[in-house]
mmCIF file of C-alpha atoms in Angstrom:
data_model
loop_
_atom_site.group_PDB
_atom_site.id
_atom_site.type_symbol
_atom_site.label_atom_id
_atom_site.label_comp_id
_atom_site.label_asym_id
_atom_site.label_seq_id
_atom_site.Cartn_x
_atom_site.Cartn_y
_atom_site.Cartn_z
ATOM 1 C CA MET A 12 88.316 85.549 81.863
ATOM 2 C CA LYS A 13 88.172 85.537 85.662
ATOM 3 C CA ILE A 14 90.371 83.355 87.868
ATOM 4 C CA SER A 15 87.205 81.666 89.229
ATOM 5 C CA GLU A 16 86.434 80.403 85.710
ATOM 6 C CA TYR A 17 89.583 78.264 85.576
ATOM 7 C CA SER A 18 89.810 74.762 87.076
ATOM 8 C CA GLU A 19 92.612 74.139 89.551
ATOM 9 C CA LYS A 20 94.315 71.945 86.960
ATOM 10 C CA GLN A 21 94.201 74.772 84.389
ATOM 11 C CA LEU A 22 95.665 77.209 86.912
ATOM 12 C CA VAL A 23 98.446 74.788 87.826
ATOM 13 C CA ASP A 24 99.252 74.398 84.146
ATOM 14 C CA LEU A 25 99.173 78.137 83.400
ATOM 15 C CA LEU A 26 101.409 78.823 86.387
ATOM 16 C CA LYS A 27 103.905 76.110 85.403
ATOM 17 C CA ARG A 28 104.264 77.592 81.934
ATOM 18 C CA GLY A 29 104.362 81.180 83.210
ATOM 19 C CA HIS A 30 101.228 81.986 81.250
ATOM 20 C CA LEU A 31 99.098 83.386 84.055
ATOM 21 C CA LEU A 32 98.725 87.133 83.562
ATOM 22 C CA LEU A 33 96.894 88.459 86.556
ATOM 23 C CA SER A 34 95.168 91.814 86.196
ATOM 24 C CA LEU A 35 95.950 93.756 89.370
ATOM 25 C CA LYS A 36 94.659 97.063 88.065
ATOM 26 C CA PRO A 37 96.382 99.324 87.270
ATOM 27 C CA PHE A 38 99.101 96.679 86.854
ATOM 28 C CA VAL A 39 99.421 93.362 85.055
ATOM 29 C CA THR A 40 101.598 90.677 86.634
ATOM 30 C CA ARG A 41 102.876 87.563 84.888
ATOM 31 C CA VAL A 42 103.130 84.799 87.489
ATOM 32 C CA GLN A 43 105.084 81.579 87.127
ATOM 33 C CA SER A 44 105.228 78.819 89.739
ATOM 34 C CA ASP A 45 105.693 75.067 90.074
ATOM 35 C CA ILE A 46 104.097 75.019 93.543
ATOM 36 C CA VAL A 47 100.573 73.564 93.498
ATOM 37 C CA SER A 48 99.479 75.273 96.725
ATOM 38 C CA ILE A 49 100.000 78.666 95.025
ATOM 39 C CA ALA A 50 97.424 77.724 92.369
ATOM 40 C CA ARG A 51 94.968 76.802 95.151
ATOM 41 C CA ASP A 52 95.539 80.037 97.040
ATOM 42 C CA ILE A 53 95.317 82.168 93.890
ATOM 43 C CA ALA A 54 91.971 80.495 93.124
ATOM 44 C CA LEU A 55 90.800 81.151 96.688
ATOM 45 C CA MET A 56 91.988 84.755 97.006
ATOM 46 C CA TYR A 57 91.865 86.112 93.447
ATOM 47 C CA GLY A 58 88.694 84.421 92.171
ATOM 48 C CA ASP A 59 87.086 87.751 91.195
ATOM 49 C CA PHE A 60 90.149 89.066 89.368
ATOM 50 C CA GLU A 61 90.486 89.082 85.588
ATOM 51 C CA THR A 62 93.313 87.476 83.676
ATOM 52 C CA CYS A 63 94.851 88.947 80.535
ATOM 53 C CA PRO A 64 95.747 87.292 77.215
ATOM 54 C CA ILE A 65 99.178 85.639 77.121
ATOM 55 C CA ASP A 66 100.636 88.222 74.743
ATOM 56 C CA SER A 67 99.608 91.203 76.932
ATOM 57 C CA PHE A 68 102.196 93.589 78.307
ATOM 58 C CA ALA A 69 103.040 92.747 81.916
ATOM 59 C CA ASP A 70 104.411 95.338 84.339
ATOM 60 C CA PHE A 71 105.940 92.688 86.598
ATOM 61 C CA HIS A 72 107.287 89.234 85.790
ATOM 62 C CA VAL A 73 107.459 87.166 88.967
ATOM 63 C CA SER A 74 108.111 83.520 89.823
ATOM 64 C CA VAL A 75 107.865 81.555 93.036
ATOM 65 C CA VAL A 76 109.792 78.353 92.536
ATOM 66 C CA GLN A 77 110.630 75.428 94.787
ATOM 67 C CA GLU A 78 114.383 75.090 95.314
ATOM 68 C CA THR A 79 115.996 71.945 93.990
ATOM 69 C CA GLY A 80 118.967 69.869 95.223
ATOM 70 C CA ILE A 81 119.524 67.871 98.395
ATOM 71 C CA LEU A 82 118.848 70.822 100.678
ATOM 72 C CA GLY A 83 115.610 71.547 98.841
ATOM 73 C CA TRP A 84 114.577 67.901 99.166
ATOM 74 C CA MET A 85 115.336 67.722 102.911
ATOM 75 C CA LYS A 86 113.784 71.071 103.747
ATOM 76 C CA PRO A 87 111.532 72.274 100.903
ATOM 77 C CA ARG A 88 111.972 75.960 100.290
ATOM 78 C CA ALA A 89 110.542 78.446 97.822
ATOM 79 C CA ARG A 90 112.267 81.402 96.233
ATOM 80 C CA PHE A 91 110.822 84.589 94.718
ATOM 81 C CA TYR A 92 112.205 85.780 91.378
ATOM 82 C CA PHE A 93 111.620 89.201 89.857
ATOM 83 C CA ASP A 94 112.413 89.535 86.141
ATOM 84 C CA GLY A 95 114.229 86.200 86.350
ATOM 85 C CA ARG A 96 116.509 87.321 89.169
ATOM 86 C CA PRO A 97 116.303 85.758 92.641
ATOM 87 C CA SER A 98 115.064 88.316 95.156
ATOM 88 C CA PHE A 99 114.848 87.889 98.927
ATOM 89 C CA VAL A 100 115.944 84.865 100.925
ATOM 90 C CA PRO A 101 114.204 81.520 100.307
ATOM 91 C CA LEU A 102 111.399 80.626 102.717
ATOM 92 C CA PRO A 103 109.761 77.332 103.747
ATOM 93 C CA VAL A 104 107.501 76.185 100.932
ATOM 94 C CA ASP A 105 104.339 76.493 103.037
ATOM 95 C CA GLN A 106 104.971 80.259 102.977
ATOM 96 C CA ALA A 107 105.043 80.345 99.159
ATOM 97 C CA PHE A 108 101.776 82.227 98.677
ATOM 98 C CA ALA A 109 102.597 84.747 101.408
ATOM 99 C CA MET A 110 105.958 85.197 99.705
ATOM 100 C CA LEU A 111 104.186 85.906 96.405
ATOM 101 C CA GLU A 112 102.056 88.545 98.168
ATOM 102 C CA TRP A 113 105.039 90.177 99.878
ATOM 103 C CA GLY A 114 106.988 90.068 96.621
ATOM 104 C CA LEU A 115 104.114 91.759 94.749
ATOM 105 C CA ASN A 116 103.993 94.464 97.410
ATOM 106 C CA TRP A 117 107.682 95.069 96.842
ATOM 107 C CA CYS A 118 107.229 95.153 93.040
ATOM 108 C CA ILE A 119 104.578 97.857 93.359
ATOM 109 C CA ALA A 120 106.317 99.867 96.091
ATOM 110 C CA ALA A 121 109.691 99.869 94.348
ATOM 111 C CA HIS A 122 108.610 100.548 90.775
ATOM 112 C CA SER A 123 105.349 102.507 90.627
ATOM 113 C CA HIS A 124 106.664 106.032 90.590
ATOM 114 C CA GLN A 125 103.730 107.336 88.578
ATOM 115 C CA TYR A 126 102.101 107.383 92.046
ATOM 116 C CA LEU A 127 103.128 108.414 95.505
ATOM 117 C CA VAL A 128 103.075 104.973 97.125
ATOM 118 C CA ILE A 129 102.083 105.218 100.787
ATOM 119 C CA HIS A 130 102.390 102.373 103.272
ATOM 120 C CA ALA A 131 98.809 102.530 104.497
ATOM 121 C CA ALA A 132 95.478 100.780 104.344
ATOM 122 C CA VAL A 133 92.747 102.636 102.450
ATOM 123 C CA VAL A 134 88.995 102.119 102.610
ATOM 124 C CA GLU A 135 86.287 104.116 100.892
ATOM 125 C CA ARG A 136 82.663 105.031 101.376
ATOM 126 C CA GLU A 137 80.580 107.374 99.229
ATOM 127 C CA GLY A 138 83.656 108.273 97.224
ATOM 128 C CA ARG A 139 85.630 109.413 100.286
ATOM 129 C CA ALA A 140 88.707 107.585 101.458
ATOM 130 C CA ALA A 141 90.002 106.925 104.944
ATOM 131 C CA ILE A 142 93.754 106.424 104.927
ATOM 132 C CA LEU A 143 95.111 104.320 107.779
ATOM 133 C CA PRO A 144 98.880 104.553 108.031
ATOM 134 C CA GLY A 145 100.647 102.986 110.945
ATOM 135 C CA ALA A 146 103.592 101.001 112.132
ATOM 136 C CA PRO A 147 103.323 97.185 112.098
ATOM 137 C CA GLY A 148 101.177 96.116 115.041
ATOM 138 C CA ALA A 149 99.159 99.346 115.111
ATOM 139 C CA GLY A 150 96.148 97.397 113.921
ATOM 140 C CA LYS A 151 95.631 98.926 110.474
ATOM 141 C CA SER A 152 95.033 95.635 108.639
ATOM 142 C CA THR A 153 92.675 94.363 111.344
ATOM 143 C CA LEU A 154 90.695 97.594 111.290
ATOM 144 C CA CYS A 155 90.683 97.581 107.491
ATOM 145 C CA ALA A 156 89.461 93.953 107.432
ATOM 146 C CA ALA A 157 86.647 94.782 109.859
ATOM 147 C CA LEU A 158 85.528 97.886 107.937
ATOM 148 C CA ILE A 159 85.340 96.093 104.581
ATOM 149 C CA THR A 160 82.938 93.553 106.073
ATOM 150 C CA ARG A 161 80.645 96.447 107.143
ATOM 151 C CA GLY A 162 80.031 98.500 104.034
ATOM 152 C CA TRP A 163 83.393 100.116 103.372
ATOM 153 C CA ARG A 164 85.144 99.409 100.084
ATOM 154 C CA LEU A 165 88.648 97.991 100.135
ATOM 155 C CA LEU A 166 91.257 99.860 98.130
ATOM 156 C CA SER A 167 94.249 98.281 99.847
ATOM 157 C CA ASP A 168 95.366 97.044 103.246
ATOM 158 C CA GLU A 169 98.993 97.886 102.560
ATOM 159 C CA LEU A 170 99.717 100.244 99.643
ATOM 160 C CA ALA A 171 97.833 103.461 98.900
ATOM 161 C CA LEU A 172 98.504 104.726 95.370
ATOM 162 C CA PHE A 173 98.116 108.522 95.368
ATOM 163 C CA ASP A 174 97.792 110.109 91.922
ATOM 164 C CA MET A 175 99.781 113.300 92.331
ATOM 165 C CA GLU A 176 98.162 115.127 89.412
ATOM 166 C CA THR A 177 94.535 114.526 90.318
ATOM 167 C CA SER A 178 94.930 114.067 94.122
ATOM 168 C CA VAL A 179 92.871 110.880 94.184
ATOM 169 C CA LEU A 180 93.657 107.456 95.599
ATOM 170 C CA TYR A 181 93.739 104.040 94.009
ATOM 171 C CA GLY A 182 94.440 100.589 95.392
ATOM 172 C CA THR A 183 94.880 97.180 93.841
ATOM 173 C CA CYS A 184 92.283 95.582 96.143
ATOM 174 C CA ARG A 185 94.474 92.564 96.860
ATOM 175 C CA PRO A 186 94.019 90.152 99.794
ATOM 176 C CA VAL A 187 94.259 91.542 103.332
ATOM 177 C CA ASN A 188 97.222 90.349 105.406
ATOM 178 C CA LEU A 189 96.197 89.267 108.892
ATOM 179 C CA LYS A 190 98.626 88.323 111.605
ATOM 180 C CA ASN A 191 98.552 86.362 114.850
ATOM 181 C CA THR A 192 95.526 87.113 117.059
ATOM 182 C CA SER A 193 93.942 89.269 114.324
ATOM 183 C CA ILE A 194 93.142 86.112 112.353
ATOM 184 C CA ASP A 195 90.754 84.729 114.969
ATOM 185 C CA ILE A 196 89.443 88.178 115.855
ATOM 186 C CA ILE A 197 88.327 88.704 112.237
ATOM 187 C CA LYS A 198 86.975 85.144 111.958
ATOM 188 C CA GLN A 199 84.774 85.832 114.984
ATOM 189 C CA PHE A 200 83.823 89.334 113.851
ATOM 190 C CA ALA A 201 82.863 88.255 110.343
ATOM 191 C CA PRO A 202 82.498 84.464 110.098
ATOM 192 C CA GLN A 203 81.574 84.704 106.401
ATOM 193 C CA VAL A 204 85.027 85.900 105.281
ATOM 194 C CA VAL A 205 87.223 83.580 103.230
ATOM 195 C CA MET A 206 90.783 83.106 104.399
ATOM 196 C CA THR A 207 93.776 81.012 103.430
ATOM 197 C CA GLU A 208 95.066 78.404 105.864
ATOM 198 C CA SER A 209 97.067 80.043 108.634
ATOM 199 C CA VAL A 210 100.817 79.680 108.226
ATOM 200 C CA ALA A 211 102.875 79.665 111.421
ATOM 201 C CA ASP A 212 106.473 80.709 112.075
ATOM 202 C CA THR A 213 106.833 83.343 109.366
ATOM 203 C CA THR A 214 108.948 86.445 110.019
ATOM 204 C CA LYS A 215 105.655 88.164 110.911
ATOM 205 C CA GLY A 216 104.415 85.352 113.139
ATOM 206 C CA THR A 217 101.338 83.365 112.109
ATOM 207 C CA ILE A 218 99.711 84.838 109.040
ATOM 208 C CA ALA A 219 96.609 84.317 106.915
ATOM 209 C CA LEU A 220 95.232 86.210 103.939
ATOM 210 C CA MET A 221 91.636 87.320 103.595
ATOM 211 C CA ARG A 222 89.846 87.349 100.244
ATOM 212 C CA PRO A 223 88.910 90.864 99.064
ATOM 213 C CA PRO A 224 85.139 91.454 98.786
ATOM 214 C CA THR A 225 83.695 90.943 95.299
ATOM 215 C CA GLY A 226 82.111 94.417 95.286
ATOM 216 C CA SER A 227 85.462 96.046 96.048
ATOM 217 C CA VAL A 228 87.231 94.099 93.299
ATOM 218 C CA SER A 229 84.609 95.150 90.756
ATOM 219 C CA MET A 230 85.254 98.818 91.624
ATOM 220 C CA VAL A 231 89.036 98.602 91.608
ATOM 221 C CA GLU A 232 89.342 101.207 88.864
ATOM 222 C CA SER A 233 87.231 103.799 90.714
ATOM 223 C CA PRO A 234 89.374 106.283 92.583
ATOM 224 C CA ALA A 235 88.523 107.732 96.001
ATOM 225 C CA HIS A 236 89.029 111.251 97.279
ATOM 226 C CA PRO A 237 91.120 111.599 100.436
ATOM 227 C CA ALA A 238 88.857 112.675 103.304
ATOM 228 C CA TRP A 239 90.398 111.314 106.511
ATOM 229 C CA VAL A 240 93.810 110.223 107.722
ATOM 230 C CA VAL A 241 93.322 108.089 110.814
ATOM 231 C CA LEU A 242 96.282 106.781 112.821
ATOM 232 C CA PRO A 243 94.966 103.630 114.469
ATOM 233 C CA ARG A 244 96.262 102.226 117.725
ATOM 234 C CA TYR A 245 94.960 99.016 119.180
ATOM 235 C CA LEU A 246 95.032 99.144 122.984
ATOM 236 C CA PRO A 247 93.563 96.230 124.961
ATOM 237 C CA SER A 248 90.445 97.221 126.949
ATOM 238 C CA ALA A 249 90.604 100.850 125.793
ATOM 239 C CA PRO A 250 87.342 102.652 125.017
ATOM 240 C CA PRO A 251 87.173 104.071 121.480
ATOM 241 C CA LYS A 252 88.773 107.508 121.350
ATOM 242 C CA LEU A 253 89.071 109.640 118.226
ATOM 243 C CA GLU A 254 91.184 112.757 118.670
ATOM 244 C CA SER A 255 92.293 115.427 116.214
ATOM 245 C CA HIS A 256 95.896 115.082 115.176
ATOM 246 C CA SER A 257 98.149 117.877 113.972
ATOM 247 C CA ARG A 258 98.107 118.130 110.173
ATOM 248 C CA ALA A 259 101.806 118.994 110.045
ATOM 249 C CA GLU A 260 102.724 115.963 112.157
ATOM 250 C CA THR A 261 100.461 113.790 110.011
ATOM 251 C CA PHE A 262 102.247 115.202 106.952
ATOM 252 C CA MET A 263 105.593 114.044 108.346
ATOM 253 C CA LEU A 264 104.196 110.582 109.078
ATOM 254 C CA ILE A 265 102.757 110.192 105.570
ATOM 255 C CA ALA A 266 106.058 111.364 104.053
ATOM 256 C CA GLU A 267 107.947 108.861 106.219
ATOM 257 C CA GLN A 268 105.538 106.073 105.319
ATOM 258 C CA SER A 269 105.774 106.766 101.567
ATOM 259 C CA PHE A 270 108.132 104.453 99.712
ATOM 260 C CA ASN A 271 109.025 106.992 97.023
ATOM 261 C CA TYR A 272 108.534 110.411 98.677
ATOM 262 C CA ASP A 273 112.248 111.202 98.319
ATOM 263 C CA ILE A 274 112.277 110.273 94.633
ATOM 264 C CA HIS A 275 109.552 112.798 93.823
ATOM 265 C CA GLY A 276 111.302 115.792 95.433
ATOM 266 C CA ALA A 277 109.195 118.967 95.399
ATOM 267 C CA ASN A 278 106.324 117.126 93.648
ATOM 268 C CA GLY A 279 106.222 114.639 96.519
ATOM 269 C CA PHE A 280 106.115 117.476 99.058
ATOM 270 C CA ASN A 281 103.254 119.168 97.204
ATOM 271 C CA ALA A 282 101.423 115.851 96.796
ATOM 272 C CA VAL A 283 101.519 115.044 100.519
ATOM 273 C CA GLY A 284 100.506 118.650 101.254
ATOM 274 C CA ASN A 285 97.516 118.341 98.897
ATOM 275 C CA LEU A 286 96.498 115.055 100.514
ATOM 276 C CA ILE A 287 96.678 116.590 104.007
ATOM 277 C CA ASP A 288 94.802 119.738 102.867
ATOM 278 C CA ARG A 289 91.899 117.519 101.795
ATOM 279 C CA SER A 290 91.850 115.350 104.931
ATOM 280 C CA GLN A 291 90.709 115.574 108.510
ATOM 281 C CA CYS A 292 93.497 114.046 110.614
ATOM 282 C CA TYR A 293 92.877 111.898 113.679
ATOM 283 C CA GLU A 294 94.461 109.523 116.148
ATOM 284 C CA PHE A 295 92.188 106.628 116.969
ATOM 285 C CA THR A 296 92.571 104.297 119.933
ATOM 286 C CA TYR A 297 90.340 101.237 120.073
ATOM 287 C CA SER A 298 90.014 97.746 121.447
ATOM 288 C CA LYS A 299 86.680 96.525 120.033
ATOM 289 C CA LEU A 300 86.022 96.331 116.316
ATOM 290 C CA GLU A 301 82.280 97.004 116.762
ATOM 291 C CA ASP A 302 83.158 100.350 118.400
ATOM 292 C CA ALA A 303 85.643 101.118 115.653
ATOM 293 C CA VAL A 304 83.063 100.499 112.922
ATOM 294 C CA SER A 305 80.604 102.836 114.703
ATOM 295 C CA VAL A 306 83.209 105.583 114.905
ATOM 296 C CA PHE A 307 84.068 105.257 111.219
ATOM 297 C CA ASP A 308 80.388 105.253 110.275
ATOM 298 C CA GLY A 309 80.025 108.419 112.358
ATOM 299 C CA LEU A 310 82.877 110.015 110.431
ATOM 300 C CA CYS A 311 81.225 109.135 107.154
ATOM 301 C CA LEU A 312 77.843 110.481 108.231
ATOM 302 C CA GLY A 313 79.435 113.706 109.425
ATOM 303 C CA ARG A 314 78.480 113.069 113.059
ATOM 304 C CA ILE A 315 82.148 113.380 114.010
ATOM 305 C CA GLY A 316 84.780 115.872 112.921
ATOM 306 C CA MET B 24 125.864 150.680 122.143
ATOM 307 C CA PRO B 25 126.794 147.468 124.035
ATOM 308 C CA GLU B 26 128.712 144.886 121.973
ATOM 309 C CA ARG B 27 125.966 142.255 122.148
ATOM 310 C CA GLU B 28 123.354 144.691 120.865
ATOM 311 C CA ARG B 29 125.645 145.703 118.004
ATOM 312 C CA GLU B 30 125.950 142.032 117.100
ATOM 313 C CA HIS B 31 122.164 141.584 117.069
ATOM 314 C CA LYS B 32 121.913 144.439 114.589
ATOM 315 C CA SER B 33 124.951 143.710 112.449
ATOM 316 C CA ILE B 34 124.329 140.050 111.654
ATOM 317 C CA GLN B 35 121.889 139.645 108.794
ATOM 318 C CA TRP B 36 120.006 136.393 108.369
ATOM 319 C CA THR B 37 118.776 135.223 105.018
ATOM 320 C CA VAL B 38 117.381 132.200 103.160
ATOM 321 C CA PRO B 39 120.104 131.559 100.577
ATOM 322 C CA SER B 40 117.949 129.937 97.901
ATOM 323 C CA SER B 41 114.463 131.042 98.771
ATOM 324 C CA ASP B 42 112.915 129.669 95.551
ATOM 325 C CA SER B 43 114.051 126.199 96.652
ATOM 326 C CA ILE B 44 112.219 126.395 99.959
ATOM 327 C CA LEU B 45 108.597 125.208 100.006
ATOM 328 C CA LEU B 46 106.410 125.701 103.073
ATOM 329 C CA ARG B 47 103.055 124.506 104.328
ATOM 330 C CA VAL B 48 101.481 125.914 107.484
ATOM 331 C CA TRP B 49 98.281 124.609 109.080
ATOM 332 C CA ASP B 50 95.967 125.776 111.864
ATOM 333 C CA ASP B 51 98.179 124.838 114.800
ATOM 334 C CA GLY B 52 101.052 126.895 113.377
ATOM 335 C CA LEU B 53 103.358 123.907 112.933
ATOM 336 C CA THR B 54 105.135 124.223 109.607
ATOM 337 C CA VAL B 55 106.553 121.665 107.225
ATOM 338 C CA VAL B 56 109.323 122.839 104.966
ATOM 339 C CA TYR B 57 110.987 121.211 101.980
ATOM 340 C CA ASN B 58 114.451 122.232 100.834
ATOM 341 C CA ASP B 59 114.832 121.385 97.162
ATOM 342 C CA VAL B 60 118.633 121.841 97.394
ATOM 343 C CA SER B 61 119.157 119.171 100.071
ATOM 344 C CA GLY B 62 115.972 117.162 99.406
ATOM 345 C CA ASP B 63 115.230 117.270 103.150
ATOM 346 C CA THR B 64 111.833 117.852 104.769
ATOM 347 C CA HIS B 65 111.595 119.356 108.258
ATOM 348 C CA LEU B 66 108.869 119.936 110.827
ATOM 349 C CA LEU B 67 109.211 123.380 112.419
ATOM 350 C CA SER B 68 107.691 124.961 115.511
ATOM 351 C CA PRO B 69 105.286 127.856 114.882
ATOM 352 C CA VAL B 70 107.975 130.453 115.741
ATOM 353 C CA ALA B 71 110.626 128.783 113.563
ATOM 354 C CA GLY B 72 108.107 128.579 110.724
ATOM 355 C CA GLU B 73 107.242 132.267 111.065
ATOM 356 C CA ILE B 74 110.907 133.271 111.136
ATOM 357 C CA LEU B 75 111.608 131.217 108.016
ATOM 358 C CA CYS B 76 108.610 132.795 106.270
ATOM 359 C CA LEU B 77 109.901 136.278 107.078
ATOM 360 C CA LEU B 78 113.448 135.493 105.971
ATOM 361 C CA LYS B 79 112.187 133.916 102.769
ATOM 362 C CA SER B 80 110.941 137.295 101.565
ATOM 363 C CA VAL B 81 113.686 139.575 102.941
ATOM 364 C CA SER B 82 116.810 139.308 105.103
ATOM 365 C CA HIS B 83 116.587 140.407 108.727
ATOM 366 C CA SER B 84 118.720 140.925 111.803
ATOM 367 C CA SER B 85 117.524 139.282 115.012
ATOM 368 C CA GLU B 86 116.485 142.765 116.208
ATOM 369 C CA SER B 87 114.304 143.365 113.179
ATOM 370 C CA LEU B 88 112.858 139.854 113.501
ATOM 371 C CA LEU B 89 111.894 140.682 117.074
ATOM 372 C CA LEU B 90 110.015 143.763 115.861
ATOM 373 C CA GLU B 91 108.084 141.603 113.392
ATOM 374 C CA LEU B 92 107.366 138.913 115.985
ATOM 375 C CA GLU B 93 106.588 141.218 118.903
ATOM 376 C CA GLU B 94 103.329 139.480 119.703
ATOM 377 C CA ALA B 95 104.891 136.022 120.009
ATOM 378 C CA PHE B 96 107.481 137.301 122.476
ATOM 379 C CA SER B 97 105.386 139.862 124.352
ATOM 380 C CA ALA B 98 105.697 137.943 127.629
ATOM 381 C CA GLN B 99 109.498 138.038 127.582
ATOM 382 C CA ASP B 100 112.018 140.791 128.189
ATOM 383 C CA LYS B 101 113.920 141.974 125.133
ATOM 384 C CA GLN B 102 117.158 140.101 125.860
ATOM 385 C CA SER B 103 115.569 136.712 126.469
ATOM 386 C CA ALA B 104 113.379 137.203 123.374
ATOM 387 C CA LEU B 105 116.484 137.937 121.281
ATOM 388 C CA ASP B 106 118.214 134.883 122.766
ATOM 389 C CA ALA B 107 115.222 132.701 121.870
ATOM 390 C CA ILE B 108 115.187 134.053 118.303
ATOM 391 C CA GLU B 109 118.903 133.424 117.930
ATOM 392 C CA THR B 110 118.516 129.868 119.203
ATOM 393 C CA VAL B 111 115.908 129.262 116.510
ATOM 394 C CA LEU B 112 118.103 130.916 113.861
ATOM 395 C CA SER B 113 121.040 128.757 114.853
ATOM 396 C CA GLU B 114 118.853 125.619 114.607
ATOM 397 C CA LEU B 115 117.648 126.702 111.168
ATOM 398 C CA GLU B 116 121.253 127.341 110.139
ATOM 399 C CA ASN B 117 122.257 123.850 111.313
ATOM 400 C CA ILE B 118 119.731 122.294 108.936
ATOM 401 C CA ASN B 119 120.858 124.583 106.103
ATOM 402 C CA LEU B 120 117.663 126.583 105.777
ATOM 403 C CA VAL B 121 119.159 129.987 106.656
ATOM 404 C CA SER B 122 122.593 131.568 106.619
ATOM 405 C CA SER B 123 124.110 134.597 108.317
ATOM 406 C CA ALA B 124 126.442 137.325 107.202
ATOM 407 C CA GLN B 125 128.055 140.314 108.948
ATOM 408 C CA ASN B 126 126.717 143.651 107.772
#
């Protein structure tokens, strides 16, 4: 049964009892929460996702719970629990859904060693994946959000799951994290997108999440073959510029941006090497999303590279 | 034979656990190397990568390395080429990829 098939009341009830098993392929997450706004945001963002029967195996057991006591009453705060243990500092309750998203990212990054987990956005077209690593603020989520409104499939805006045996990429196709000015930029670029309410004053500034496209969610189990690694850099007023980037330097960046590269030892080294062998590597400077989409379409059509 | 030249010939450089060293080299000559003993990954210049490749198969003195790498150092006189090679060897030694021994 899909999330969109539940009423809000049913979702609230399932969450309260810890009976919501969300299928985030290839993972299953059991979510528990007493915060009503989380039910609303799950309905808004995860409508196309399947749930699993209550007795299914869950990879991650997470809760986001409102803190009790006088302090909790004066200044409502929410706390994230993983396997029943409190994790991370409590945050204002209006950040509860963002906290769930960040907590899920951590669950996947810290525990999914069957993959090389790379901190990067990944989009796909015609079976070929563009991997967009980059430091916070480089514009990877904004670029990813723009591309998935123009024919590219979303694998992930945050975590690329690289299968080291088959050298293909997966993603969980979860909501896209947008920050600060990116929120309005994407609203103007693609007015049809669905977003959560913006939440101000988080550690990342103002944030909003964007619903993943239905077509991408339905293809979540289809892998993509690495074809391009593009290091994006947003630069105000800059014309679009795509330049070749050294494969060895890109290797080092991907290794650095992988959460579990060190754990995999020689296998991790070979995996990153295989990914780089299969990819054209670029640096991409841009200021306008329309230009960026044209450049990426050019890459896909073989007009560039 | 001057003392310095004797030194160039008498010190042998080697990769102590060559099976534990994995390398990848791409078009621009930059090399990435993984040392399975330390778990460290390094980015090496084209010359450092070539020297490591040579030492991985057989030990060399800096003089014999210069003979192998003649093309890369063709613009330099012999002494400055040897100095450059020894600087690279010392850097590789500092990150535990090569070691030296007196002949």
